[in-house]
PDB file of C-alpha atoms and ligand atoms in Angstrom:
ATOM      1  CA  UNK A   1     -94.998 116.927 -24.982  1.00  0.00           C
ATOM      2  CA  UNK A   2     -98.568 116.630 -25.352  1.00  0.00           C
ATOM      3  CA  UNK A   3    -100.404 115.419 -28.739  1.00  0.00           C
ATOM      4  CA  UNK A   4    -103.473 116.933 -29.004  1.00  0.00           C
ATOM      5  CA  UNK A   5    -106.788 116.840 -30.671  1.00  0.00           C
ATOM      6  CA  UNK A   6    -108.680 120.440 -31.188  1.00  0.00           C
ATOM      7  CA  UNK A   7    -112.525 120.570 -31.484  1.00  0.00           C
ATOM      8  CA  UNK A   8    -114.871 123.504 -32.659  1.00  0.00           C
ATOM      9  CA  UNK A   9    -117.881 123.052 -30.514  1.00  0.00           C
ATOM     10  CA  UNK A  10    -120.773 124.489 -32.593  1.00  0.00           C
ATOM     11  CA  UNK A  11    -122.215 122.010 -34.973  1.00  0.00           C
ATOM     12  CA  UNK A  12    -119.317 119.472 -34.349  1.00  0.00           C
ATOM     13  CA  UNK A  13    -120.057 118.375 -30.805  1.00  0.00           C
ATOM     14  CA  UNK A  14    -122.890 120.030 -29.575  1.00  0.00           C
ATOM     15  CA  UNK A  15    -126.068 121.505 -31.306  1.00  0.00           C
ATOM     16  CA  UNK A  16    -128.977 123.610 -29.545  1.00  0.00           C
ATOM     17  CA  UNK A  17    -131.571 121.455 -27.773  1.00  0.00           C
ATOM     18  CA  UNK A  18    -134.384 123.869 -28.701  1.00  0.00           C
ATOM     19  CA  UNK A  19    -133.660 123.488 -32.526  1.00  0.00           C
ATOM     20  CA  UNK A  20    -133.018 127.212 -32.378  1.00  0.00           C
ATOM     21  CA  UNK A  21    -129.801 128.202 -34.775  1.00  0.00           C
ATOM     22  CA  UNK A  22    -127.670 129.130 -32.150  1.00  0.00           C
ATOM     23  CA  UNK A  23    -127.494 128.210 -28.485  1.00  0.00           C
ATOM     24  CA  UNK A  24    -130.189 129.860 -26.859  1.00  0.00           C
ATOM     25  CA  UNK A  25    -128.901 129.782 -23.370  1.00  0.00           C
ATOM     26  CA  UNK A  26    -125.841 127.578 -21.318  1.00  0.00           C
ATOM     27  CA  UNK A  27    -128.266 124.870 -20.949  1.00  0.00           C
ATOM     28  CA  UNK A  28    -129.343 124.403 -24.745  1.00  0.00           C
ATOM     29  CA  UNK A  29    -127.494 121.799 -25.962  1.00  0.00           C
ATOM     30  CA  UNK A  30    -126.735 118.131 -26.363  1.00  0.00           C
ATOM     31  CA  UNK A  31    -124.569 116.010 -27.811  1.00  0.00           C
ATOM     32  CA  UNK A  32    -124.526 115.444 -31.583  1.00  0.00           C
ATOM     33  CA  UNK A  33    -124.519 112.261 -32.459  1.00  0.00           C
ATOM     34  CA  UNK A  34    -121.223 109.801 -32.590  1.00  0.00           C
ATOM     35  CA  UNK A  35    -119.111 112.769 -30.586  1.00  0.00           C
ATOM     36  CA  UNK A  36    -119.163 111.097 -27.328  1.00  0.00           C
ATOM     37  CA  UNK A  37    -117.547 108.288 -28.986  1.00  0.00           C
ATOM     38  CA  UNK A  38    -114.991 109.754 -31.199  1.00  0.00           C
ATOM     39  CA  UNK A  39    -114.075 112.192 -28.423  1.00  0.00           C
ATOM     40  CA  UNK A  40    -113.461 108.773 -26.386  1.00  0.00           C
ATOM     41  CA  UNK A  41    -111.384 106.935 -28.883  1.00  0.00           C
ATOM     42  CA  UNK A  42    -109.158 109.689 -29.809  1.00  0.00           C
ATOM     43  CA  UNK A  43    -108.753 110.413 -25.772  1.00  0.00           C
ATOM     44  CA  UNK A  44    -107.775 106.636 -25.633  1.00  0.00           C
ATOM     45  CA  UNK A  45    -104.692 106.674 -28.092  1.00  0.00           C
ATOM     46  CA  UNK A  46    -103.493 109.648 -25.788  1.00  0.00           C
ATOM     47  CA  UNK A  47    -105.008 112.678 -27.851  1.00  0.00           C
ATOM     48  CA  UNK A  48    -105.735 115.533 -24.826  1.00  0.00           C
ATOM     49  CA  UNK A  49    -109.158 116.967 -25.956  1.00  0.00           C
ATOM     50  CA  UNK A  50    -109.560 120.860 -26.228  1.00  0.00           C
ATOM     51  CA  UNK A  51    -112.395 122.832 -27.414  1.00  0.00           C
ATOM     52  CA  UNK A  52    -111.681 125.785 -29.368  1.00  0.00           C
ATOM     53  CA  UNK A  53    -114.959 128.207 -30.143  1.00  0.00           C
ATOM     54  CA  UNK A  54    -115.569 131.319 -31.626  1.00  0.00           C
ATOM     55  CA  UNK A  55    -118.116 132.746 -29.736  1.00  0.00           C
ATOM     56  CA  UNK A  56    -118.917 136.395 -31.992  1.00  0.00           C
ATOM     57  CA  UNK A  57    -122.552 136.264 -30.184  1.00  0.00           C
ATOM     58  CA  UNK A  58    -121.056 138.088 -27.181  1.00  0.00           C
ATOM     59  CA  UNK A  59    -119.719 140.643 -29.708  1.00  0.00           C
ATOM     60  CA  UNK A  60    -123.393 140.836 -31.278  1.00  0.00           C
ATOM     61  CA  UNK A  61    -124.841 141.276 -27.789  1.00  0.00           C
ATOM     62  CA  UNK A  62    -127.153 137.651 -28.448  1.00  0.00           C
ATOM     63  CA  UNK A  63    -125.199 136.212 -24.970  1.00  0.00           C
ATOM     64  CA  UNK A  64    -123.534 138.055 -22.416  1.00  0.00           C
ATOM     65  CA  UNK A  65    -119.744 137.220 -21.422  1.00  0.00           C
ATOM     66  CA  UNK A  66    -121.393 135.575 -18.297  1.00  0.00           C
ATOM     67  CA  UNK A  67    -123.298 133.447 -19.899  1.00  0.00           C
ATOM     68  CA  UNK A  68    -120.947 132.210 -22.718  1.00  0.00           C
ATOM     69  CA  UNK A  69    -118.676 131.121 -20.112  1.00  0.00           C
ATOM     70  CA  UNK A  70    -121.642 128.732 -18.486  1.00  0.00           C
ATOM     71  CA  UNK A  71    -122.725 127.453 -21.936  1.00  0.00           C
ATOM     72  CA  UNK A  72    -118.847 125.963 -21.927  1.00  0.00           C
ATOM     73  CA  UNK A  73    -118.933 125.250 -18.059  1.00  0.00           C
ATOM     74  CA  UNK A  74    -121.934 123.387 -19.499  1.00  0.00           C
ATOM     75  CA  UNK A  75    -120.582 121.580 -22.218  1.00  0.00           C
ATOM     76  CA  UNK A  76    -117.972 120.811 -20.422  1.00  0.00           C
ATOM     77  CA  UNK A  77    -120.425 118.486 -17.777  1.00  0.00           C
ATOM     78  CA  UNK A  78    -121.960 117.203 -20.906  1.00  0.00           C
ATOM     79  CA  UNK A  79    -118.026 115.676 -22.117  1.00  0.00           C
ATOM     80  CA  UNK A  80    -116.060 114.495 -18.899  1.00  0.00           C
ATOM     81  CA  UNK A  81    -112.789 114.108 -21.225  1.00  0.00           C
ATOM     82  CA  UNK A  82    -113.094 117.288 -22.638  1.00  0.00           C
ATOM     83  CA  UNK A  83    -110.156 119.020 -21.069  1.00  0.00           C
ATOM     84  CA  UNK A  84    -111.032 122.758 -21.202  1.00  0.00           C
ATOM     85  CA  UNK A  85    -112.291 124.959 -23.890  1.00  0.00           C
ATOM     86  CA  UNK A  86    -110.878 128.620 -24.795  1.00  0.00           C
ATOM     87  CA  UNK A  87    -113.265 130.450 -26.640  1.00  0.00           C
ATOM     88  CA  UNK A  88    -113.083 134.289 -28.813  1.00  0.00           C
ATOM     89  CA  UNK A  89    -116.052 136.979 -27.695  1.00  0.00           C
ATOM     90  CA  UNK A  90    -114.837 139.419 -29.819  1.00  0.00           C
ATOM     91  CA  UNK A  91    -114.632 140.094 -33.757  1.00  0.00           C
ATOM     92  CA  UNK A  92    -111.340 141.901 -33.303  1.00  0.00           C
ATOM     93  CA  UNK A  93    -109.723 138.274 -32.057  1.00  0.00           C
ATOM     94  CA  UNK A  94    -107.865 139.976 -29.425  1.00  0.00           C
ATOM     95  CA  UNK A  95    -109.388 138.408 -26.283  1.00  0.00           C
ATOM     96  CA  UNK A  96    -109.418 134.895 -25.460  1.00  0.00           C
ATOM     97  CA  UNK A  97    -111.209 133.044 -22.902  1.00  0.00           C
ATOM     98  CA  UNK A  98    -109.957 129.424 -20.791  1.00  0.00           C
ATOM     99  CA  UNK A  99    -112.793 128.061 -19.518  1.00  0.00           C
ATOM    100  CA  UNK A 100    -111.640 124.944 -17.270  1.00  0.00           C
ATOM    101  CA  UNK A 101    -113.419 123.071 -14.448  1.00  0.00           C
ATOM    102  CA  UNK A 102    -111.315 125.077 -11.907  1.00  0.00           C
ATOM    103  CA  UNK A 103    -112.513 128.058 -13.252  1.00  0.00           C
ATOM    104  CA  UNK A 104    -112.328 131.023 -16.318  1.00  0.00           C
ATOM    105  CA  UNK A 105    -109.072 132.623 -17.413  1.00  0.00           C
ATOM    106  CA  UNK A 106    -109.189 135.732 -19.519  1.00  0.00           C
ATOM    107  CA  UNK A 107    -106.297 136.145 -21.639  1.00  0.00           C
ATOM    108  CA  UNK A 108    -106.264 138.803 -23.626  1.00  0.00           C
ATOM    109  CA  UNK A 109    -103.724 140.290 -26.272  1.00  0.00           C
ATOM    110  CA  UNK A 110    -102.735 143.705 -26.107  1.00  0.00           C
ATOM    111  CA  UNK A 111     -99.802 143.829 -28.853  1.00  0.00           C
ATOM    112  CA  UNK A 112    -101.146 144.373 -32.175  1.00  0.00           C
ATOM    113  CA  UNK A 113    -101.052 140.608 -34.210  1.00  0.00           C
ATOM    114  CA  UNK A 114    -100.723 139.354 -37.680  1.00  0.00           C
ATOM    115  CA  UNK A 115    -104.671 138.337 -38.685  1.00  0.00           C
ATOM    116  CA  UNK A 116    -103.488 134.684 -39.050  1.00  0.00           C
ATOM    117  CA  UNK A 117    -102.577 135.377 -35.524  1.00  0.00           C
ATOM    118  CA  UNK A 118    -105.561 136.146 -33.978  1.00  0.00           C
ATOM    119  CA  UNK A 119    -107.392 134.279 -31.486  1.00  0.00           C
ATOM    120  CA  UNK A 120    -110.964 134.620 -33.080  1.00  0.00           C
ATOM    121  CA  UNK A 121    -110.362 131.622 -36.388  1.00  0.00           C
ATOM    122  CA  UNK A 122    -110.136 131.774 -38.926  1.00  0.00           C
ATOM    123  CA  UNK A 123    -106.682 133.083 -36.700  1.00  0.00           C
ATOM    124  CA  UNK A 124    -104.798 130.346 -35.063  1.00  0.00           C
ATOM    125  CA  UNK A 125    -104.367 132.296 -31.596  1.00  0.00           C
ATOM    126  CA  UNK A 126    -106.586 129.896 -29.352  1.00  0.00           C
ATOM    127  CA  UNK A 127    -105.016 126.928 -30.901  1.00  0.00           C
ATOM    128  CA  UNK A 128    -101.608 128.512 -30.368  1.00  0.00           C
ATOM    129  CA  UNK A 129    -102.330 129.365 -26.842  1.00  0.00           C
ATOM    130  CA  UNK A 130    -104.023 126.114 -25.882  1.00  0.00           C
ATOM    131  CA  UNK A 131    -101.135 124.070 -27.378  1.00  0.00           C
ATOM    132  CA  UNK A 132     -98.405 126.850 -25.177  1.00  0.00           C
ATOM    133  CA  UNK A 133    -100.228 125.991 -22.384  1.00  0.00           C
ATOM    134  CA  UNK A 134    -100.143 122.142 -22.685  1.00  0.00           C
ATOM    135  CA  UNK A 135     -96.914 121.798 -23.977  1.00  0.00           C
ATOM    136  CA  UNK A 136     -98.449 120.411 -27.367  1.00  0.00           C
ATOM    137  CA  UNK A 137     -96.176 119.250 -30.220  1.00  0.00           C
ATOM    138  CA  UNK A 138     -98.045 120.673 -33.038  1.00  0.00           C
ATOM    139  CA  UNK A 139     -96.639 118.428 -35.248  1.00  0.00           C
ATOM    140  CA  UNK A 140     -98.946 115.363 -34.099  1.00  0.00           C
ATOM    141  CA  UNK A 141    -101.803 117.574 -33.091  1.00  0.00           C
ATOM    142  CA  UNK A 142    -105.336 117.778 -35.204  1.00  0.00           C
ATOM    143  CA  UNK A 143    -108.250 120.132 -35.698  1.00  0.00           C
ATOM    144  CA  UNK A 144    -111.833 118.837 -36.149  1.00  0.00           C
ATOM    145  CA  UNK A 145    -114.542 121.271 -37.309  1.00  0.00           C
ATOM    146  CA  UNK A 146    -117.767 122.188 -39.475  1.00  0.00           C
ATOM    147  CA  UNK A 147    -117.110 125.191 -41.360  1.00  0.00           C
ATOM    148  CA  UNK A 148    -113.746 126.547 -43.239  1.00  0.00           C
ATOM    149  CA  UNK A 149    -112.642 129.157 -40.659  1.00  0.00           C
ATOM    150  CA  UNK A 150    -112.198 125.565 -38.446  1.00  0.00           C
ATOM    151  CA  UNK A 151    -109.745 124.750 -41.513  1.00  0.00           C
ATOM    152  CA  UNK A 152    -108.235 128.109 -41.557  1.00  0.00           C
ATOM    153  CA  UNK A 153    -107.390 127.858 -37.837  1.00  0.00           C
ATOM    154  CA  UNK A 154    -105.341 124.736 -38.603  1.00  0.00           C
ATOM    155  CA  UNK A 155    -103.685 125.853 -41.907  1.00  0.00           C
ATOM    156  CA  UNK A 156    -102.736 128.901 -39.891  1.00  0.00           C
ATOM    157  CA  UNK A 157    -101.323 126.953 -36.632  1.00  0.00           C
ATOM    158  CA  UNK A 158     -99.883 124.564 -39.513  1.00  0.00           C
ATOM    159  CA  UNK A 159    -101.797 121.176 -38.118  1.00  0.00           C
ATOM    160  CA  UNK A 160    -103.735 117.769 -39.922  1.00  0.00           C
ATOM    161  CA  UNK A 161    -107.449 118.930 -39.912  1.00  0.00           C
ATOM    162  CA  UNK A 162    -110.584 116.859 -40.311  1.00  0.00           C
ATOM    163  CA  UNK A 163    -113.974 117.475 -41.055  1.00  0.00           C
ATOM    164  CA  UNK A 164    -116.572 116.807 -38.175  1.00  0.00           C
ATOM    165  CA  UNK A 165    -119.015 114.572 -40.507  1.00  0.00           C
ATOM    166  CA  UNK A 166    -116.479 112.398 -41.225  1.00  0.00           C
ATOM    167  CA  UNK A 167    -114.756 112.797 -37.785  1.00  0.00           C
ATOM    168  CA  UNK A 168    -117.950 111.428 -36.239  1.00  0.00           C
ATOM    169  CA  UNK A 169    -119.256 108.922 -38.661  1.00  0.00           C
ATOM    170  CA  UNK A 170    -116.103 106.913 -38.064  1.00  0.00           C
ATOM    171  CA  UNK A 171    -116.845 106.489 -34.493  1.00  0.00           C
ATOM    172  CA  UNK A 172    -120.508 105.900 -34.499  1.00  0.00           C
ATOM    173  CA  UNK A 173    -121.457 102.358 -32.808  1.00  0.00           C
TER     174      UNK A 173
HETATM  175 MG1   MG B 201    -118.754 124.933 -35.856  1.00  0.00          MG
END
């Protein structure tokens, strides 16, 4: 069994470059401060590190599919111990992306699912899938994020969550 530590992406770890709101392209974005680090100790008391991302921009039509996948591909480069990241295009929360560095994995739900079931979060769905696929024991796993549907998502998949302020500020050299 796995233990392992869930990151939003957006505004936790990574923040546009250009100082635009959102992500302007794959290549806009850097680290947010103290990340690196946290990422790093929580990676060395044996947490597996997944990002989990809503990513409603390809549902808006602001990114295509292609290029959501390369802003993760991306982000990816930027955190070596990042293990993968799944991420949600669509508002419906039926289709899930698994973005690793061997390549992108669409997984998508065709059975109808409770809401709290749903990949896009508030819904648990990535975090349920992520943990399926690494044999996680949800019982020692966490969620760190900015914004309450990052809380939702770990109410609903019944795991500790943390916010990212405090998440980073206690790993900042
Ligand atoms: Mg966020």
């Amino acid at each position: 069994m796995t233990t392992i530590l869930f990151v939003d992406c957006d505004g936790t770890i990574r923040k546009p470059k250009s100082r635009a709101k959102f992500i302007q392209s794959p290549d806009d974005q850097q680290i947010i401060k103290g990340a690196e680090n946290a990422i790093a100790s929580w990676k060395e008391q044996g947490y597996a590190i997944v990002g989990i991302t809503n990513q409603g921009g390809v549902a808006a039509k602001h990114k295509t599919l292609e290029s959501a996948i390369a802003e993760q591909r991306y982000t990816l480069n930027l955190f070596p111990l990042l293990s993968e990241i799944y991420f949600c295009p669509d508002y419906e929360g039926l289709i899930c992306w698994r973005v690793t560095r061997d390549g992108e994995f669409n997984i998508t739900n065709n059975e109808p699912v409770e809401e709290k079931y749903k990949f896009r979060k508030p819904g648990c769905g990535m975090i349920l899938m992520a943990s399926n696929l690494f044999s996680g024991n949800l019982e020692e796993c966490w969620m760190v994020g900015d914004s309450p549907e990052d809380e939702g998502a770990a109410v609903n998949a019944g795991i500790r969550f943390m916010w990212a302020g405090d998440w980073r500020l206690a790993h900042k050299v």
